[in-house]
PDB file of C-alpha atoms and ligand atoms in Angstrom:
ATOM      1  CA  UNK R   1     -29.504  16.954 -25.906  1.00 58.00           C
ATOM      2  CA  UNK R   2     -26.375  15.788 -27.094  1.00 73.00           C
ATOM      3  CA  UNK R   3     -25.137  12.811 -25.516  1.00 81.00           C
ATOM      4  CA  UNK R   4     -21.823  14.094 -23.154  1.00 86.00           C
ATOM      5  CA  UNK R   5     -20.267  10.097 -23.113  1.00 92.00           C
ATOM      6  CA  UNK R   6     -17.092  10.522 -24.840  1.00 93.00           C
ATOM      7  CA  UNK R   7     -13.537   8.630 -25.798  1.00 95.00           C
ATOM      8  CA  UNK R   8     -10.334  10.726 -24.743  1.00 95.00           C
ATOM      9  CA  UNK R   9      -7.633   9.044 -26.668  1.00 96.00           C
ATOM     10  CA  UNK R  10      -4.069   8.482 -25.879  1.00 95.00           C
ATOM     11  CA  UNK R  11      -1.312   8.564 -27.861  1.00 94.00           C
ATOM     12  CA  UNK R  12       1.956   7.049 -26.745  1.00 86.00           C
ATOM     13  CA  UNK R  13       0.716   7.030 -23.436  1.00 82.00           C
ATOM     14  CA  UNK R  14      -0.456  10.813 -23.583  1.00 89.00           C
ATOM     15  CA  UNK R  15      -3.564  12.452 -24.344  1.00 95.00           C
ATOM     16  CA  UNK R  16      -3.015  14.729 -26.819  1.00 93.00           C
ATOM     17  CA  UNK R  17      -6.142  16.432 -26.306  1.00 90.00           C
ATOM     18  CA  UNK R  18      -6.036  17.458 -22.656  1.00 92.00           C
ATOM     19  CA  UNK R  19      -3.373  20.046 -20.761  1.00 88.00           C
ATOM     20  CA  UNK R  20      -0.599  18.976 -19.460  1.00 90.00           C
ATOM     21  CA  UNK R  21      -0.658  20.395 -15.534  1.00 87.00           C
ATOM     22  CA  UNK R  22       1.798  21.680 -13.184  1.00 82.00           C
ATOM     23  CA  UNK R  23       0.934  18.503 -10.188  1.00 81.00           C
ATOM     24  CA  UNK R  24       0.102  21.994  -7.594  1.00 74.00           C
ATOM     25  CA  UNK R  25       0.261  25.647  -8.846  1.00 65.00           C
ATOM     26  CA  UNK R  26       1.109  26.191  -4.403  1.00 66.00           C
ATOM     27  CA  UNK R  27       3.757  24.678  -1.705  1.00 66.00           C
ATOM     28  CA  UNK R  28       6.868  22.643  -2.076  1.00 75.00           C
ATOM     29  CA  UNK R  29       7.817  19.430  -1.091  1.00 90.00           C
ATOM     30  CA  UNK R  30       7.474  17.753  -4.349  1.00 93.00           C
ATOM     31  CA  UNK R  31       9.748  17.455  -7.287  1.00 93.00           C
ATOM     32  CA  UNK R  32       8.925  16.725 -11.447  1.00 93.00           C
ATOM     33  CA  UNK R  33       5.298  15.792 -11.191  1.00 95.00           C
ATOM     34  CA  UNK R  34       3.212  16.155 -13.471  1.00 94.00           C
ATOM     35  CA  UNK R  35      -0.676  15.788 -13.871  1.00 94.00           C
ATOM     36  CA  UNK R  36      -3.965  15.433 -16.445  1.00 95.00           C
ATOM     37  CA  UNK R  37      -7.387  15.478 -14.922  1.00 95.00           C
ATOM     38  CA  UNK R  38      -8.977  13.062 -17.616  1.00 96.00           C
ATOM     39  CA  UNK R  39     -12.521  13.330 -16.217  1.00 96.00           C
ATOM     40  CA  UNK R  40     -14.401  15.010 -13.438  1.00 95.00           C
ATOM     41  CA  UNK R  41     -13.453  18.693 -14.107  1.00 91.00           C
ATOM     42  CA  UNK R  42     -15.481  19.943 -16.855  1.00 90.00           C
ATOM     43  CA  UNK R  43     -19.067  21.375 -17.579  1.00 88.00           C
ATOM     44  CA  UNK R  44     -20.708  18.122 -19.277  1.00 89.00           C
ATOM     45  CA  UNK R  45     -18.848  15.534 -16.563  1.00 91.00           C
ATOM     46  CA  UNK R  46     -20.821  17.460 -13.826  1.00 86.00           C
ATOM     47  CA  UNK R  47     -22.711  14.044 -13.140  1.00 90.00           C
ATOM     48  CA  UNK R  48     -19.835  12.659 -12.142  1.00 94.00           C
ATOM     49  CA  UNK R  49     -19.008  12.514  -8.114  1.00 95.00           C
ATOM     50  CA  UNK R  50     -15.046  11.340  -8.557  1.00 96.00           C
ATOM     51  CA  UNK R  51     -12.201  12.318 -10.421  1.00 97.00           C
ATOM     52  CA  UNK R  52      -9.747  10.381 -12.403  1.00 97.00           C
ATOM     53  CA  UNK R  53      -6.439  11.600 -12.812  1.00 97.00           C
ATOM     54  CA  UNK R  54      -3.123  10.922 -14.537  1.00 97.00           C
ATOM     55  CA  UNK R  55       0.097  11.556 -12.386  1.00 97.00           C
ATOM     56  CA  UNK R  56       3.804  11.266 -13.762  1.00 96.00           C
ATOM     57  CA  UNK R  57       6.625  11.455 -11.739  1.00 96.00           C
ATOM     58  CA  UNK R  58      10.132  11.974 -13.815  1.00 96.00           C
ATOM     59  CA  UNK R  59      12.693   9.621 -12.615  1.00 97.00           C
ATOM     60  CA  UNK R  60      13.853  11.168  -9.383  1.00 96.00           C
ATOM     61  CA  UNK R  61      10.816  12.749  -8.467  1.00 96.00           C
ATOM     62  CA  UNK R  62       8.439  12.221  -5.695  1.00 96.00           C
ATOM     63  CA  UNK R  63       4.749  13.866  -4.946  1.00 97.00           C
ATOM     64  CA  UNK R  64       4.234  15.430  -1.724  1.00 96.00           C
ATOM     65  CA  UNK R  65       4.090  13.669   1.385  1.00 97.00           C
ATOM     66  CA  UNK R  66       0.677  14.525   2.626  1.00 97.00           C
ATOM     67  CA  UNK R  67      -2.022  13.162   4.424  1.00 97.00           C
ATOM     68  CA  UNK R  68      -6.113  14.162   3.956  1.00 97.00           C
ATOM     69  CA  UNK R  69      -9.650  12.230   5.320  1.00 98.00           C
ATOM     70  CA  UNK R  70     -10.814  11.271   1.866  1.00 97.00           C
ATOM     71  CA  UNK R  71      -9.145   8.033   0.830  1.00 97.00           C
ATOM     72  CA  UNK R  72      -8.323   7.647  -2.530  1.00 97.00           C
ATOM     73  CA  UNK R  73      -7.028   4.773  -5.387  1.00 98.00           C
ATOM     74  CA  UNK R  74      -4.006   4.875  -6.951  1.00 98.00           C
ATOM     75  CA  UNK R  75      -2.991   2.752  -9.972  1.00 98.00           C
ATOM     76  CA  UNK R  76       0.401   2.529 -11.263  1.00 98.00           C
ATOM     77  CA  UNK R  77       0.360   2.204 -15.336  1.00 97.00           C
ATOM     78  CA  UNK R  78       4.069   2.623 -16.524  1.00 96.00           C
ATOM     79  CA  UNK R  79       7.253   2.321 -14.883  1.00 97.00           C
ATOM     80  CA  UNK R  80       8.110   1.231 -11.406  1.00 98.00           C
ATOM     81  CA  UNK R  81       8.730   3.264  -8.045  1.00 98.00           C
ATOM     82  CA  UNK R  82       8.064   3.425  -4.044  1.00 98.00           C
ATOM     83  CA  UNK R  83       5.906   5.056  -2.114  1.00 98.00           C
ATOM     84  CA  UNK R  84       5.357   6.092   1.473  1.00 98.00           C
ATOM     85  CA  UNK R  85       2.035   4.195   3.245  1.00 98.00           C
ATOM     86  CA  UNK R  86       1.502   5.014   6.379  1.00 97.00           C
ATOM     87  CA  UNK R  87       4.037   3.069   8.477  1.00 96.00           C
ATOM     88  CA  UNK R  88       5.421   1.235   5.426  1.00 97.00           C
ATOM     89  CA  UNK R  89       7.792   2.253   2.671  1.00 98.00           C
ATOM     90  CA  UNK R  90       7.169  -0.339  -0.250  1.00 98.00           C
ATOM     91  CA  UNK R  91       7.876  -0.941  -4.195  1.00 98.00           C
ATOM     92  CA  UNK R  92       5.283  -0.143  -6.534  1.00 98.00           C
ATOM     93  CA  UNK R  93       4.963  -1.874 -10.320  1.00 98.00           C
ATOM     94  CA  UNK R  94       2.896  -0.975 -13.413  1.00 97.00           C
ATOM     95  CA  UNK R  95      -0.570  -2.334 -12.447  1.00 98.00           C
ATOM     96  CA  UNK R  96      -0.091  -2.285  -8.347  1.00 98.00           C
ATOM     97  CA  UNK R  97      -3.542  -0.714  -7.365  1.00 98.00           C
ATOM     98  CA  UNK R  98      -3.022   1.007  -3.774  1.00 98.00           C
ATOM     99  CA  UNK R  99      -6.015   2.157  -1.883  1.00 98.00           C
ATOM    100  CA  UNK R 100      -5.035   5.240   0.986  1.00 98.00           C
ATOM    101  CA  UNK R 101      -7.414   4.961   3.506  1.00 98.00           C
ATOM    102  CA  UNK R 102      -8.623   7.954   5.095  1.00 98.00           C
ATOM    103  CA  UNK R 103      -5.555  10.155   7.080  1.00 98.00           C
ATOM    104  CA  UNK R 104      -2.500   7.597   5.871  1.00 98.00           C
ATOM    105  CA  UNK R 105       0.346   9.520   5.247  1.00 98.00           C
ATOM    106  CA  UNK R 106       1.853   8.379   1.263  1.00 98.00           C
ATOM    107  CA  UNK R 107       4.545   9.697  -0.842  1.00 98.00           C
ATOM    108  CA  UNK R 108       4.888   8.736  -4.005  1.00 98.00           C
ATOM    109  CA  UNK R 109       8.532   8.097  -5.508  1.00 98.00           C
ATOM    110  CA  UNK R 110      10.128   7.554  -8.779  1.00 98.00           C
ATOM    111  CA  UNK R 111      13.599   6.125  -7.098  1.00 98.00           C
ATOM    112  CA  UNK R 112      13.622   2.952  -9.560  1.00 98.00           C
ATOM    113  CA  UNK R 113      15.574   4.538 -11.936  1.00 97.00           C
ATOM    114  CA  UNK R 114      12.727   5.496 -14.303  1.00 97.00           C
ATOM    115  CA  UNK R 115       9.785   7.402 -14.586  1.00 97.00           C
ATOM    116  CA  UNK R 116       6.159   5.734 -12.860  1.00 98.00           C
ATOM    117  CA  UNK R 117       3.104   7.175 -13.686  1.00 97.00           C
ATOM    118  CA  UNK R 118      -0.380   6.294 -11.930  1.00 98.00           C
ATOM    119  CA  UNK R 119      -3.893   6.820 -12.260  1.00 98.00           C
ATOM    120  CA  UNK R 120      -5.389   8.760  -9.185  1.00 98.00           C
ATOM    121  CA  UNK R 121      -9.402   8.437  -8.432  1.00 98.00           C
ATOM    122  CA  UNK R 122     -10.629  10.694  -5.867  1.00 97.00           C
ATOM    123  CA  UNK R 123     -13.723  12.347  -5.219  1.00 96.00           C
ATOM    124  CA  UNK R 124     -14.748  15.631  -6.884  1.00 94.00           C
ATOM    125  CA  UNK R 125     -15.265  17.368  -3.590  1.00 93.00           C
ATOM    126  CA  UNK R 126     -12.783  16.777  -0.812  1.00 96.00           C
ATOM    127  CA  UNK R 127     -10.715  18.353   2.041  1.00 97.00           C
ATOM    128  CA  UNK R 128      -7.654  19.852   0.908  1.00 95.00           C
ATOM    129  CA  UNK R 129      -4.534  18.151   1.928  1.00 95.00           C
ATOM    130  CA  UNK R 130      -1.925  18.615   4.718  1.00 95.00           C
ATOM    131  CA  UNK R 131       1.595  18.441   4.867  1.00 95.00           C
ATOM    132  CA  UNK R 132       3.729  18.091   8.072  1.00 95.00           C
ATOM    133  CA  UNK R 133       4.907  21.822   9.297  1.00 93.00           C
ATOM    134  CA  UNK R 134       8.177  20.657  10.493  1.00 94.00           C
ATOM    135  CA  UNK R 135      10.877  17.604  11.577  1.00 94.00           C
ATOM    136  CA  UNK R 136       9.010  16.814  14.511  1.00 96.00           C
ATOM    137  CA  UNK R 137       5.679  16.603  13.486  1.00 96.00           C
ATOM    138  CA  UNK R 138       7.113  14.295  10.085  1.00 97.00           C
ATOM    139  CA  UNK R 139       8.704  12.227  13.256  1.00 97.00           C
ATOM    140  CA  UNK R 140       4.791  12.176  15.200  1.00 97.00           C
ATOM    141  CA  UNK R 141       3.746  10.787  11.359  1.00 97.00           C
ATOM    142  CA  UNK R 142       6.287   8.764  10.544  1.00 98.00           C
ATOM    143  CA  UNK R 143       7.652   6.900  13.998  1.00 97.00           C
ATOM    144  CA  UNK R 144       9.374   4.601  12.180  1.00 97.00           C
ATOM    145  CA  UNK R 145      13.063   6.054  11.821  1.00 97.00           C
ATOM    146  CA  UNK R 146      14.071   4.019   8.904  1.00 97.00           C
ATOM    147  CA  UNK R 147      10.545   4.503   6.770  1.00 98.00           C
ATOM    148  CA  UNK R 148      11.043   8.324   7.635  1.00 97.00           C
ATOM    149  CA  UNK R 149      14.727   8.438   6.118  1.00 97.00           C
ATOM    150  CA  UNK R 150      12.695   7.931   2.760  1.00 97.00           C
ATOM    151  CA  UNK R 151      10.218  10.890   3.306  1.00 97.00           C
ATOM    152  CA  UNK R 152      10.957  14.501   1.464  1.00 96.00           C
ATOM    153  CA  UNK R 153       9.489  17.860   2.466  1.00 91.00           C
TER     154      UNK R 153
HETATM  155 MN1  LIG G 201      -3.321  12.200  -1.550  1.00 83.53          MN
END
């Protein structure tokens, strides 16, 4: 058998060889996000229990505000941003590495004035995401009037 390892190279901080993704195909609450699944998707990576994923957010932009029980790692690797942490609202540089512990509301935002784009690893098999239904269940999230001010649904 062939052996599956394998290089995916980038190319001014792209990889050429893999699609370019709409961040959801469903839902709202997001803006200019987009997303590569490097590994963890494909027939010969089937060994592989997480997945590692490219995010970008265009300047302006922010993921969805969501909260899930898997936790997850997050690694910014260009630009600079903010993101929603459970009860915090905090700056984010290139090389920040965030872990989101099981059922912490985030929100990542490109508000710096420039794009930020992070690496996401998550396991393969997880529970799908929720978002908050409405004001008041954002305000049960987010108590904290001032951190909320910064959330977008
Ligand atoms: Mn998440």
């Amino acid at each position: 058998m062939k052996n599956p390892s394998k290089i995916i190279r980038a190319e001014n901080l792209t990889w050429p060889g893999l699609a370019r993704k709409d961040y959801k195909t469903d839902g709202s609450g997001f803006r200019d996000v987009s997303r590569y699944v490097l590994f963890g998707e494909r027939e010969d990576e089937s060994g592989l229990n997480m997945q590692t994923r490219y995010f970008e957010i265009g300047e302006g932009g922010y993921s969805s505000l969501e909260r899930h029980r898997h936790p997850h790692t997050v690694v910014i690797a260009k630009g600079r941003g903010s993101m929603i942490l459970g009860d915090r609202f905090v700056q984010l540089e290139a090389m920040d590495a965030i872990y989101i512990a099981p059922e912490t509301v985030h929100q990542f935002h490109a508000d710096r004035g420039e794009p930020m784009g992070f690496l996401c690893i998550v396991d393969r098999y997880r529970d799908r995401p929720e978002i908050p239904k409405n004001e008041a269940e954002l305000a049960e999230w987010i108590p904290d009037p001032d951190v909320r001010k910064k959330a977008r649904i």
